[in-house]
mmCIF file of C-alpha atoms in Angstrom:
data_model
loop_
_atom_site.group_PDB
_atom_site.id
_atom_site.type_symbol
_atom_site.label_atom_id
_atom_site.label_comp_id
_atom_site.label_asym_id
_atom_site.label_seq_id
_atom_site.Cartn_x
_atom_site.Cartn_y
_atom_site.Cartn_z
ATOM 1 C CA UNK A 1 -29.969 -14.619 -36.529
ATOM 2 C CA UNK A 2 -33.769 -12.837 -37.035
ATOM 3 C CA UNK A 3 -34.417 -9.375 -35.323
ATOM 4 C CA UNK A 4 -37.559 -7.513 -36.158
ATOM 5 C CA UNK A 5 -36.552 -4.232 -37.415
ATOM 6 C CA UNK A 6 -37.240 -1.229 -38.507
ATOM 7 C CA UNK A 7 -36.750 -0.339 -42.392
ATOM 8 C CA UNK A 8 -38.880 2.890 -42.657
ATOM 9 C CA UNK A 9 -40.473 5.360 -40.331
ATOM 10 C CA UNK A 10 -44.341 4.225 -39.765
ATOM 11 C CA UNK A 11 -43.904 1.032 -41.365
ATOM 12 C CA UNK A 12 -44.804 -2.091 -39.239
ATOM 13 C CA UNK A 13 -41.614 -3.725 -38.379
ATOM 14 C CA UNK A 14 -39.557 -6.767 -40.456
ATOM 15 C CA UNK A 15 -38.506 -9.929 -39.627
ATOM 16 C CA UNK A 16 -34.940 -9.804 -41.046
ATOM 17 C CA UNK A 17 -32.030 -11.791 -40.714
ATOM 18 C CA UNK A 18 -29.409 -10.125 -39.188
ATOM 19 C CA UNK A 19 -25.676 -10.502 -37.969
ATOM 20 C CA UNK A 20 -24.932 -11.457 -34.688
ATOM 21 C CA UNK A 21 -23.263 -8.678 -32.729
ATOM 22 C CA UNK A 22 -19.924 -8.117 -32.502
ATOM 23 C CA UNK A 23 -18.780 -8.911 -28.925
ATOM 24 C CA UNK A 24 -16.119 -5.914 -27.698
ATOM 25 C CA UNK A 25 -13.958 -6.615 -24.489
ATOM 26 C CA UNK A 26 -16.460 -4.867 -22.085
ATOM 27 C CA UNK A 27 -19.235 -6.495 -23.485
ATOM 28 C CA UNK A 28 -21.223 -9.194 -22.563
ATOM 29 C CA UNK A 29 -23.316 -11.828 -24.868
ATOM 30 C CA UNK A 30 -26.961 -12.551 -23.872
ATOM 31 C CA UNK A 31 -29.461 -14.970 -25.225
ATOM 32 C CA UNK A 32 -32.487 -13.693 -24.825
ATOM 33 C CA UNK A 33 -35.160 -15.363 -23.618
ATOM 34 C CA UNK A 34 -38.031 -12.332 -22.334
ATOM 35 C CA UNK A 35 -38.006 -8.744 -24.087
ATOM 36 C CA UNK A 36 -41.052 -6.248 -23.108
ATOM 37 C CA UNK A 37 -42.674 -3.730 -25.733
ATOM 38 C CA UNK A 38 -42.441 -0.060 -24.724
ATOM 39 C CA UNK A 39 -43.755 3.094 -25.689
ATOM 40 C CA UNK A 40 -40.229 4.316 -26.892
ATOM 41 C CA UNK A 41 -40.370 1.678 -29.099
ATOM 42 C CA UNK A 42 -43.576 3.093 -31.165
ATOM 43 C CA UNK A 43 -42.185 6.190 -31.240
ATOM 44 C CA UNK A 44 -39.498 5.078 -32.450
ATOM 45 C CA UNK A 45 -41.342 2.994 -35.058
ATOM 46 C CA UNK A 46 -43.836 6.026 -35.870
ATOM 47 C CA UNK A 47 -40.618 8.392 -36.497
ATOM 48 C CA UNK A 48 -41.755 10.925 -33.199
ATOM 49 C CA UNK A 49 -38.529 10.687 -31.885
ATOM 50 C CA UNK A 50 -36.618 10.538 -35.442
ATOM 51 C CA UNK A 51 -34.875 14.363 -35.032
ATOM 52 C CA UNK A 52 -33.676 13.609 -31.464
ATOM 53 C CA UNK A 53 -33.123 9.369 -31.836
ATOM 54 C CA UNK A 54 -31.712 9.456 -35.082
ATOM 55 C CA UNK A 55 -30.613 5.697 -36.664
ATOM 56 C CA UNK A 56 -29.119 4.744 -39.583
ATOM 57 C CA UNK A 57 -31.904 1.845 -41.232
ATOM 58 C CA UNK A 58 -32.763 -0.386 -40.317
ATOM 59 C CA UNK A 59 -32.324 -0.497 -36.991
ATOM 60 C CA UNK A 60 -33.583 -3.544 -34.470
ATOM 61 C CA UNK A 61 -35.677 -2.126 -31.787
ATOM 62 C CA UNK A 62 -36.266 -3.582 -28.181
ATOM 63 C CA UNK A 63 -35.264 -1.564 -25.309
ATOM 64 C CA UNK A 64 -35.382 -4.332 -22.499
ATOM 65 C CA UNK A 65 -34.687 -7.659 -21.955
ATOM 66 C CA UNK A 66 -34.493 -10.584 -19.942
ATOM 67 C CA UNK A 67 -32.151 -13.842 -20.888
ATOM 68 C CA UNK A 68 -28.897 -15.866 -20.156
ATOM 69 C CA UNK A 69 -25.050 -15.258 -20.646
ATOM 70 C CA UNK A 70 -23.310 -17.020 -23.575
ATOM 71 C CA UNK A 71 -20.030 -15.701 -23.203
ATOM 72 C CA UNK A 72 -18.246 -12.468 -22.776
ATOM 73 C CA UNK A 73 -15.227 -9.903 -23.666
ATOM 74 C CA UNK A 74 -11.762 -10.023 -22.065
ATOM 75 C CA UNK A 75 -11.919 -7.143 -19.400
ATOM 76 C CA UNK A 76 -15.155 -8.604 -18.221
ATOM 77 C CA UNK A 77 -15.246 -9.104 -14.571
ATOM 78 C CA UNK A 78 -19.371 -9.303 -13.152
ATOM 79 C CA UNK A 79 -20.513 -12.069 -15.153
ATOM 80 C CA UNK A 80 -19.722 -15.582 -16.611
ATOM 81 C CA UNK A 81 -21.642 -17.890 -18.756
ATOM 82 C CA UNK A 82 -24.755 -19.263 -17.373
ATOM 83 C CA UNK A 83 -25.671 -16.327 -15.172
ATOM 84 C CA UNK A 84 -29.160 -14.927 -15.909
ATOM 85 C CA UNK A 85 -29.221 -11.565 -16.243
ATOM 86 C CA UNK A 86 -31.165 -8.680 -17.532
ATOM 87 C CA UNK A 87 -30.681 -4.860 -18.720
ATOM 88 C CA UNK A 88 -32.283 -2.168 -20.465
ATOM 89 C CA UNK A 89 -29.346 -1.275 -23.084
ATOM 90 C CA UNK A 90 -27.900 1.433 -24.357
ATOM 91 C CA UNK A 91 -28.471 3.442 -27.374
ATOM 92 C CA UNK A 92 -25.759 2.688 -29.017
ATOM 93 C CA UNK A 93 -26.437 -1.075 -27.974
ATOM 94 C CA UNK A 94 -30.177 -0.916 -28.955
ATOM 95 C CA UNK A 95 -32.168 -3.780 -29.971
ATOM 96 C CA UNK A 96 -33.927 -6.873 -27.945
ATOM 97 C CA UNK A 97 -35.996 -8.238 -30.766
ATOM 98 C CA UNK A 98 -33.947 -10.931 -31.541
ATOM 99 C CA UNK A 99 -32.276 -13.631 -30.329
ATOM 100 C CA UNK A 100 -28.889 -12.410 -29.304
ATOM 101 C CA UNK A 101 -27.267 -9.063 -27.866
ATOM 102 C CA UNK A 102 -24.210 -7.862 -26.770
ATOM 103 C CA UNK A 103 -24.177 -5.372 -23.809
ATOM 104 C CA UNK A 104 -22.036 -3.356 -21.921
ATOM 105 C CA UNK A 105 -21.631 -4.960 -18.215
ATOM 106 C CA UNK A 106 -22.112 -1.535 -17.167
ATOM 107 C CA UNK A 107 -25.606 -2.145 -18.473
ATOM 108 C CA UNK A 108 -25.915 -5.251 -17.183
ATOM 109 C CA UNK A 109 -27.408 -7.238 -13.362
ATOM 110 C CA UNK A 110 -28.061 -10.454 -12.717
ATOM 111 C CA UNK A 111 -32.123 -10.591 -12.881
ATOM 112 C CA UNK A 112 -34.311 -11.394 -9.438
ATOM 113 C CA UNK A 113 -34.273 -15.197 -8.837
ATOM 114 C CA UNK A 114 -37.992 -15.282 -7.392
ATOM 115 C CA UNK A 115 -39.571 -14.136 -11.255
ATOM 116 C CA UNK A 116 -39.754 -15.673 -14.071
ATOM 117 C CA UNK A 117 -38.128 -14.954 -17.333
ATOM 118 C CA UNK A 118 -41.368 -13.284 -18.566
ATOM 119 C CA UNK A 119 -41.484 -10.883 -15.510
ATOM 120 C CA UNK A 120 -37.931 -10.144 -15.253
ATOM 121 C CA UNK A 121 -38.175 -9.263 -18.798
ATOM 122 C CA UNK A 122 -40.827 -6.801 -18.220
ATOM 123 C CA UNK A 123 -38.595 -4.870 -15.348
ATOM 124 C CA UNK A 124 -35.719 -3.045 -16.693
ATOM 125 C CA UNK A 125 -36.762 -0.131 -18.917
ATOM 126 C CA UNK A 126 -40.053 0.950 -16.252
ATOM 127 C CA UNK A 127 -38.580 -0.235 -12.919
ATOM 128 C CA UNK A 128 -35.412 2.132 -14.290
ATOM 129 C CA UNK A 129 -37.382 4.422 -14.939
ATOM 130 C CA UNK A 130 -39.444 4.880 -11.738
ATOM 131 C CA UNK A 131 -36.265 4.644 -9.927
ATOM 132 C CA UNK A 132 -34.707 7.664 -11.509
ATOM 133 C CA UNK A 133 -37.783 9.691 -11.431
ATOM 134 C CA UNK A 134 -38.377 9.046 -6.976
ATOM 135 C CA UNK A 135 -35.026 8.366 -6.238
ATOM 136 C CA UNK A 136 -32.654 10.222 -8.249
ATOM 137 C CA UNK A 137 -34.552 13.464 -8.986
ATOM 138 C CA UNK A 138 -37.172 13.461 -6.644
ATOM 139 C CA UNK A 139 -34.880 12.071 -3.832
ATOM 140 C CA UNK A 140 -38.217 11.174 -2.410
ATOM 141 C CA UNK A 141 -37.924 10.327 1.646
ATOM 142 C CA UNK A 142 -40.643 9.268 3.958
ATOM 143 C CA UNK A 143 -43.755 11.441 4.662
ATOM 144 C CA UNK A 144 -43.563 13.214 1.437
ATOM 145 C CA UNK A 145 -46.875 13.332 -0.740
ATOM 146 C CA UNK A 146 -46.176 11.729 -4.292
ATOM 147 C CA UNK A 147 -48.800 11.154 -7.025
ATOM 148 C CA UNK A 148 -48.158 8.589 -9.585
ATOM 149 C CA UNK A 149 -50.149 9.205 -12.762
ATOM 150 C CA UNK A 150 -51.356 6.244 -15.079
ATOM 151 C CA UNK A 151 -51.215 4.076 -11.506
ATOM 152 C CA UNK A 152 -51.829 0.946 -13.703
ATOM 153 C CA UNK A 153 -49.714 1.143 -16.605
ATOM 154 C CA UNK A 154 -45.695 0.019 -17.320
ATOM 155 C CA UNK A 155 -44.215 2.358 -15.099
ATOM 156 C CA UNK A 156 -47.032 3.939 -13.096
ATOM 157 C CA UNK A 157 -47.627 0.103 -11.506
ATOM 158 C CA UNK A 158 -43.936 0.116 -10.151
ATOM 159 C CA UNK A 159 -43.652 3.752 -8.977
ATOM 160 C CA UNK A 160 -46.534 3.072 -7.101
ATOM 161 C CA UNK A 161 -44.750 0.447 -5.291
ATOM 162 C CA UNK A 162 -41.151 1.822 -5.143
ATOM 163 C CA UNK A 163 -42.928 5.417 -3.570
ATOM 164 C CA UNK A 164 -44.239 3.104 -0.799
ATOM 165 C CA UNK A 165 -41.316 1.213 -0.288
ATOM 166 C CA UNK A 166 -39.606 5.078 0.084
ATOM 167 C CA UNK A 167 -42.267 5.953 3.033
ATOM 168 C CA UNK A 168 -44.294 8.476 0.614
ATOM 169 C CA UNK A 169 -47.982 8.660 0.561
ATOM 170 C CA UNK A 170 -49.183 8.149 -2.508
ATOM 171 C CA UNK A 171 -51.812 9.212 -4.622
ATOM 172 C CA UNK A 172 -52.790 8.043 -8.442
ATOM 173 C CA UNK A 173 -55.073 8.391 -10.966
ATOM 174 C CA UNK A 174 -56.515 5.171 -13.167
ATOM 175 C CA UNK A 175 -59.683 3.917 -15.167
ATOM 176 C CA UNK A 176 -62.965 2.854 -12.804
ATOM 177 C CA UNK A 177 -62.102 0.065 -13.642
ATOM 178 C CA UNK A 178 -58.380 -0.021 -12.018
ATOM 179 C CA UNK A 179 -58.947 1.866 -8.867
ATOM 180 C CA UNK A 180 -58.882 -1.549 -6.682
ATOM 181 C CA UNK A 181 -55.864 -2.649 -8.393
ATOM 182 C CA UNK A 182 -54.092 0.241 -8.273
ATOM 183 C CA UNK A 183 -54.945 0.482 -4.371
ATOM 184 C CA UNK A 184 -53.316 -2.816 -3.989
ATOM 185 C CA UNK A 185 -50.144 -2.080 -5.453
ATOM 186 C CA UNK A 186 -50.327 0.539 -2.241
ATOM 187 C CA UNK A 187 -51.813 3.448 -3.314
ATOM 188 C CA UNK A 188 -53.337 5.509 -0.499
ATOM 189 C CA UNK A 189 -55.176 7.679 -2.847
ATOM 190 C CA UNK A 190 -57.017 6.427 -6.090
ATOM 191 C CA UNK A 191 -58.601 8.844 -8.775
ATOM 192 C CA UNK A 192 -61.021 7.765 -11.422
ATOM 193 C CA UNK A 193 -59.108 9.654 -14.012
ATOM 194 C CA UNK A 194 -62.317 9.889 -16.680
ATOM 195 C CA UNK A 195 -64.847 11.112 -13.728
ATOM 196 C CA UNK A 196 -62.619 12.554 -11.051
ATOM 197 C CA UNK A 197 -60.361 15.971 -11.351
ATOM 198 C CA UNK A 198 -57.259 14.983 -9.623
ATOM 199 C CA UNK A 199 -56.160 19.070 -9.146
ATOM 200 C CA UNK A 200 -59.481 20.107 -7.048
ATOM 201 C CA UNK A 201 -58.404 16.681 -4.678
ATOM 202 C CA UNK A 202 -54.958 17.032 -4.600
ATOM 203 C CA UNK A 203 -52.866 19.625 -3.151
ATOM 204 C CA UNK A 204 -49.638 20.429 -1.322
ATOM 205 C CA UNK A 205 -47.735 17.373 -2.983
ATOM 206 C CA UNK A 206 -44.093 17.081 -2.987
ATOM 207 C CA UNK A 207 -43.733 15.152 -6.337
ATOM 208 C CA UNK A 208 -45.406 14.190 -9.559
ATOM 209 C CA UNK A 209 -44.221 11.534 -12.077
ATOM 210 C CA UNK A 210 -46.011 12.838 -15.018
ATOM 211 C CA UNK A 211 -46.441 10.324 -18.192
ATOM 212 C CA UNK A 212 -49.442 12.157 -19.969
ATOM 213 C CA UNK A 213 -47.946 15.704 -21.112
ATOM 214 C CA UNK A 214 -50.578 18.655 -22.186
ATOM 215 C CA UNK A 215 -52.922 19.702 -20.101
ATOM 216 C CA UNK A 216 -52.421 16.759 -17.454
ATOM 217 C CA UNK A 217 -48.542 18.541 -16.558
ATOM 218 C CA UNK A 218 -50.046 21.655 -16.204
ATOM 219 C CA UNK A 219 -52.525 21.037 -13.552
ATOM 220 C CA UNK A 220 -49.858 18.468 -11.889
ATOM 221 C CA UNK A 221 -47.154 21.623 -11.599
ATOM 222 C CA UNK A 222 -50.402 23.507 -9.698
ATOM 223 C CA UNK A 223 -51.174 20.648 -6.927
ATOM 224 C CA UNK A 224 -47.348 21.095 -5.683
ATOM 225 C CA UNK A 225 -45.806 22.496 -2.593
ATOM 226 C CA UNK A 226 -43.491 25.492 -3.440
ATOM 227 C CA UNK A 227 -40.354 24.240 -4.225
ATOM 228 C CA UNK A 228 -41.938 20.381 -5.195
ATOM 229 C CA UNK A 229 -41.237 19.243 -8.385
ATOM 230 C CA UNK A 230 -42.928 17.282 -11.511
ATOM 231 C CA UNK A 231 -40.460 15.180 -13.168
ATOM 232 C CA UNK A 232 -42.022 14.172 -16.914
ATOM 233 C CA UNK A 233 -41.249 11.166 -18.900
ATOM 234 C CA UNK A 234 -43.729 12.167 -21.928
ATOM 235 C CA UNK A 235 -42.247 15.478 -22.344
ATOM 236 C CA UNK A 236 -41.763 17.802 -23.499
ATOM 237 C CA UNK A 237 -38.191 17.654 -23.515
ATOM 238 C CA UNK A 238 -35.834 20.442 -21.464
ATOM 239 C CA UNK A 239 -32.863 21.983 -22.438
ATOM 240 C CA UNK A 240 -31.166 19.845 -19.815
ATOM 241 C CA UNK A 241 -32.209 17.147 -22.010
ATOM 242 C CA UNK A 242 -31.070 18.375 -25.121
ATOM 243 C CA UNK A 243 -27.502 19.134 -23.622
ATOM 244 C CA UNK A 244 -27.137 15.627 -21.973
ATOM 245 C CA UNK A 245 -27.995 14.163 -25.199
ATOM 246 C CA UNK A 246 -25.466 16.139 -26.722
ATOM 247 C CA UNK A 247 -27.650 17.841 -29.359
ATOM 248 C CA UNK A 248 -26.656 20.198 -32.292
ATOM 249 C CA UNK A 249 -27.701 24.270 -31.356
ATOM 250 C CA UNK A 250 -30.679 23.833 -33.796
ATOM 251 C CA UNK A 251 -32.341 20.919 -32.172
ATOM 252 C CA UNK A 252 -31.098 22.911 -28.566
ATOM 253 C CA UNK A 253 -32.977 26.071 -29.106
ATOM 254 C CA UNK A 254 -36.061 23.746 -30.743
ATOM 255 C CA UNK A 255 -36.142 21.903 -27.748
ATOM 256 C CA UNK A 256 -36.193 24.933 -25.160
ATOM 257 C CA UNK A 257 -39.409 26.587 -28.116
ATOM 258 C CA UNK A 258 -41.103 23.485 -26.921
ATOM 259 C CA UNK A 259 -40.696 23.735 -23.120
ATOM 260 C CA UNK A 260 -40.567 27.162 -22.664
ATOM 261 C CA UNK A 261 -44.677 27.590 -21.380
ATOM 262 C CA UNK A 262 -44.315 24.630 -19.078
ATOM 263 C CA UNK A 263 -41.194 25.873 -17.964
ATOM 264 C CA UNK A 264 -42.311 29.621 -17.633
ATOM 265 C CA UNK A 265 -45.360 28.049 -15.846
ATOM 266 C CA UNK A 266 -43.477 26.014 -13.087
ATOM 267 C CA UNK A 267 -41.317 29.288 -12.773
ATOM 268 C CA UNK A 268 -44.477 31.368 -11.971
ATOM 269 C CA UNK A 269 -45.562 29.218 -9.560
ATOM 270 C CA UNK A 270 -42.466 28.463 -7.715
ATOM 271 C CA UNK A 271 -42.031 25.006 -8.543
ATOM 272 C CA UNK A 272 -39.467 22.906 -10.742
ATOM 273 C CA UNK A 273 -40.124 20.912 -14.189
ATOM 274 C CA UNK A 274 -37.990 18.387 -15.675
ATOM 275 C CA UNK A 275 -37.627 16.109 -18.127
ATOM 276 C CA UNK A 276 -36.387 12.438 -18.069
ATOM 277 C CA UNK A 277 -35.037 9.901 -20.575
ATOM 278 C CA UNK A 278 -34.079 7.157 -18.773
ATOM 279 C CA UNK A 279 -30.477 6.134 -18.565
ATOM 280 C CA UNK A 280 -29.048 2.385 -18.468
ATOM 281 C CA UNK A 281 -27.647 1.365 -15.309
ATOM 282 C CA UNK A 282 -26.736 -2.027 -13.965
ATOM 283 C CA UNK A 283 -25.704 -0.693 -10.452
ATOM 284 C CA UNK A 284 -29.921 0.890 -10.158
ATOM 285 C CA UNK A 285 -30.916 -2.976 -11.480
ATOM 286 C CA UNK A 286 -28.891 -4.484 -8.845
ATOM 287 C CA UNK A 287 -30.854 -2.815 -6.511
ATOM 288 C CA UNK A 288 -34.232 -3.045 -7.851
ATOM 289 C CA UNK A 289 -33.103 -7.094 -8.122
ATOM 290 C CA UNK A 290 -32.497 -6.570 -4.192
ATOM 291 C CA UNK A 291 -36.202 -5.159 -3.971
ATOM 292 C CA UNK A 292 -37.912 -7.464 -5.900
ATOM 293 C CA UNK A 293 -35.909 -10.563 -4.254
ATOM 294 C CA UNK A 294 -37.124 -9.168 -0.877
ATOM 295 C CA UNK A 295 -41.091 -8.790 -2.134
ATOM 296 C CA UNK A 296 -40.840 -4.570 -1.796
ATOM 297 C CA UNK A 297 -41.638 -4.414 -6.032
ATOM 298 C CA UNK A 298 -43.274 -7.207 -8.302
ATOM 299 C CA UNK A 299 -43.590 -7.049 -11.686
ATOM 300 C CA UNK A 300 -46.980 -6.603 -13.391
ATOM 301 C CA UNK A 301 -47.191 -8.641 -16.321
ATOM 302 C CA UNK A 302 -50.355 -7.947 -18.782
ATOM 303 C CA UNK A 303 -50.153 -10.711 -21.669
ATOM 304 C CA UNK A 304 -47.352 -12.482 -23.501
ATOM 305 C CA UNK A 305 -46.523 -12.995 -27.133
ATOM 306 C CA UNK A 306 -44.470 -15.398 -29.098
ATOM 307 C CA UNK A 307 -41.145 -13.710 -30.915
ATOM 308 C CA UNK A 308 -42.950 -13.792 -34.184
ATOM 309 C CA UNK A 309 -45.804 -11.871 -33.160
ATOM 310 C CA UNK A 310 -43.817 -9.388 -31.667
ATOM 311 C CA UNK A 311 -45.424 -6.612 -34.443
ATOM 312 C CA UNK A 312 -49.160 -7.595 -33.226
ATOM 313 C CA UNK A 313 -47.793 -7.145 -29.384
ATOM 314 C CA UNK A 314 -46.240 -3.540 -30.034
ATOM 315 C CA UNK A 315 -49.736 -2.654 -31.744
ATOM 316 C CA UNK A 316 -51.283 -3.616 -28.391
ATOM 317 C CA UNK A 317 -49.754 -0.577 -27.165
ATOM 318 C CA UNK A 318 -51.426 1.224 -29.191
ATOM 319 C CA UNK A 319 -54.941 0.673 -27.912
ATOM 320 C CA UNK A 320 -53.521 0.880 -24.185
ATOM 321 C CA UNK A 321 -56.111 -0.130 -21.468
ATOM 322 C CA UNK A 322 -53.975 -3.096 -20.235
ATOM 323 C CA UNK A 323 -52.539 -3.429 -16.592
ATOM 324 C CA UNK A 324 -49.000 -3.145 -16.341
ATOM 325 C CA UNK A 325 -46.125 -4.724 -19.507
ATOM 326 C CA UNK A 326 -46.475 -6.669 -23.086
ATOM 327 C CA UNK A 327 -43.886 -8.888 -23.103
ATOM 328 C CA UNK A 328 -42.364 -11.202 -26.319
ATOM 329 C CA UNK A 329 -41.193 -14.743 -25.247
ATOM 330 C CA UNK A 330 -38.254 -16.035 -27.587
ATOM 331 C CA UNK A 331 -38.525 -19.484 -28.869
#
């Protein structure tokens, strides 16, 4: 089968013919039909995650996907052939730019039946995402004040909608040029990002999904409550992080260098930091298949691509500026 892989750090990735995957008894085999470019994926590609992501390549990127079963392992019990499913994989499991993948059921949920394979495609890695930044850490409940930043981007433009479906009021910044979109998704409060200072607006908020880093993560720690908390998704990393991931002392202590100001910062002003790397779950798709089925998320699909143009779509994310996911179509 082709994948598009990666061969060497910065290079632009190859369309290579590679084996098809090795199907163990927990696994399940999908044909894919929809997989979404993410930011993970450039870094990745760029080699900005090569000390704490390391792979032996080349290695097939692709972190979501959308498609149908073709068969599966022994001591599977969720799924049979013909279901349509998707799944943001695991590491170990990595790589949707292709034509065939084998993933843990674990992993795995059968994909919303009101979407198309485009859209449902474009869900698991964000819609994850936002679901273990509100729900998981921020155990967000109703009447809290959340602010979403980058409102219309990949995961911004379903936080938005899973904050409201929660009972939060929610705030978010976005171009000019966004602000009514944004607003639609649900959000009660819309900053022009370029024109607007969000921390002289904002204050007393419960919880901030941060995807910008720097300067942006600073000011979101100050517009908290005491006690609220910023969960980050752009980094930098914790040493909560580096221990989950189960990283050697060196990269441990490198790590906590790189957090220590933001974390000595969120100390001072009585507030919490954290870092998140999302994990795969089937059970979490399940129930974001249960929300979008019921019309509480949608997905927000910016442009498609054909499989072999899936290097010119992951340079699209590059340039940004687009509302919501970049998906590849297979053939």
């Amino acid at each position: 089968m082709q994948a598009f892989v990666l061969t060497k750090y910065g290079d632009p990735l190859q369309l290579r013919d590679m084996p098809e995957p090795q199907l163990g008894s927990r696994d399940v085999l999908v044909r894919i039909e929809a997989a979404s470019v993410n930011q993970i994926d450039e870094k990745i590609r760029t080699g900005e995650f090569k000390q704490i992501l390391p792979y032996a390549l080349p290695q097939t990127l692709g972190h979501d996907l959308a498609g149908e079963v073709i068969r599966v392992g022994g001591s599977v019990t969720k799924f049979v052939a013909g279901d349509k499913v998707y799944s943001s994989p695991s590491q170990a499991q990595l790589g949707s730019f292709t034509s065939l993948i084998a993933i843990d059921e674990a992993d795995l949920a059968h994909r919303p039946s009101n979407v198309t394979a485009a859209e449902a495609g474009s869900l698991p890695l964000v819609a994850l995402t936002a679901w273990q930044a509100l729900v998981e850490r921020g155990q967000v409940k109703p009447g809290q004040k959340v602010l979403i930043h980058a409102g219309a981007g990949g995961v911004g433009s379903i936080a938005i909608q899973l904050a409201k479906h929660l009972g939060a009021t929610v705030a978010t910044t976005a171009s000019a040029s966004n602000l009514e979109f944004v607003r639609g998704l649900g959000a009660d409060v819309a900053i022009d990002y370029r024109n607007e200072d969000f921390e002289s607006m904002l204050s007393g908020y419960d919880f901030v999904l941060d995807s910008l880093g720097g300067e942006n993560l600073e000011k979101s720690l100050r517009i908290l409550r005491p006690g609220g908390k910023v969960v980050g998704i752009s980094g930098p990393p914790d040493p909560a992080f580096a221990r989950t991931a189960g990283l050697g002392l060196i990269m441990r202590l490198a790590i906590a260098g790189l957090s220590r100001k933001i974390r000595k910062l969120a100390s001072r002003l009585g507030v919490q930091y954290e870092f998140l790397f999302m994990h795969p779950s089937g059970e979490q798709l399940a129930q974001i298949t249960a929300l979008v089925e019921n019309g509480a998320l949608r997905p927000v699909l910016a442009s498609t691509f054909p499989f072999e143009k899936t290097p010119e779509a992951l340079e699209t994310l590059q340039a940004g500026g687009f509302r919501g996911k970049v998906v590849v179509l297979s053939a």
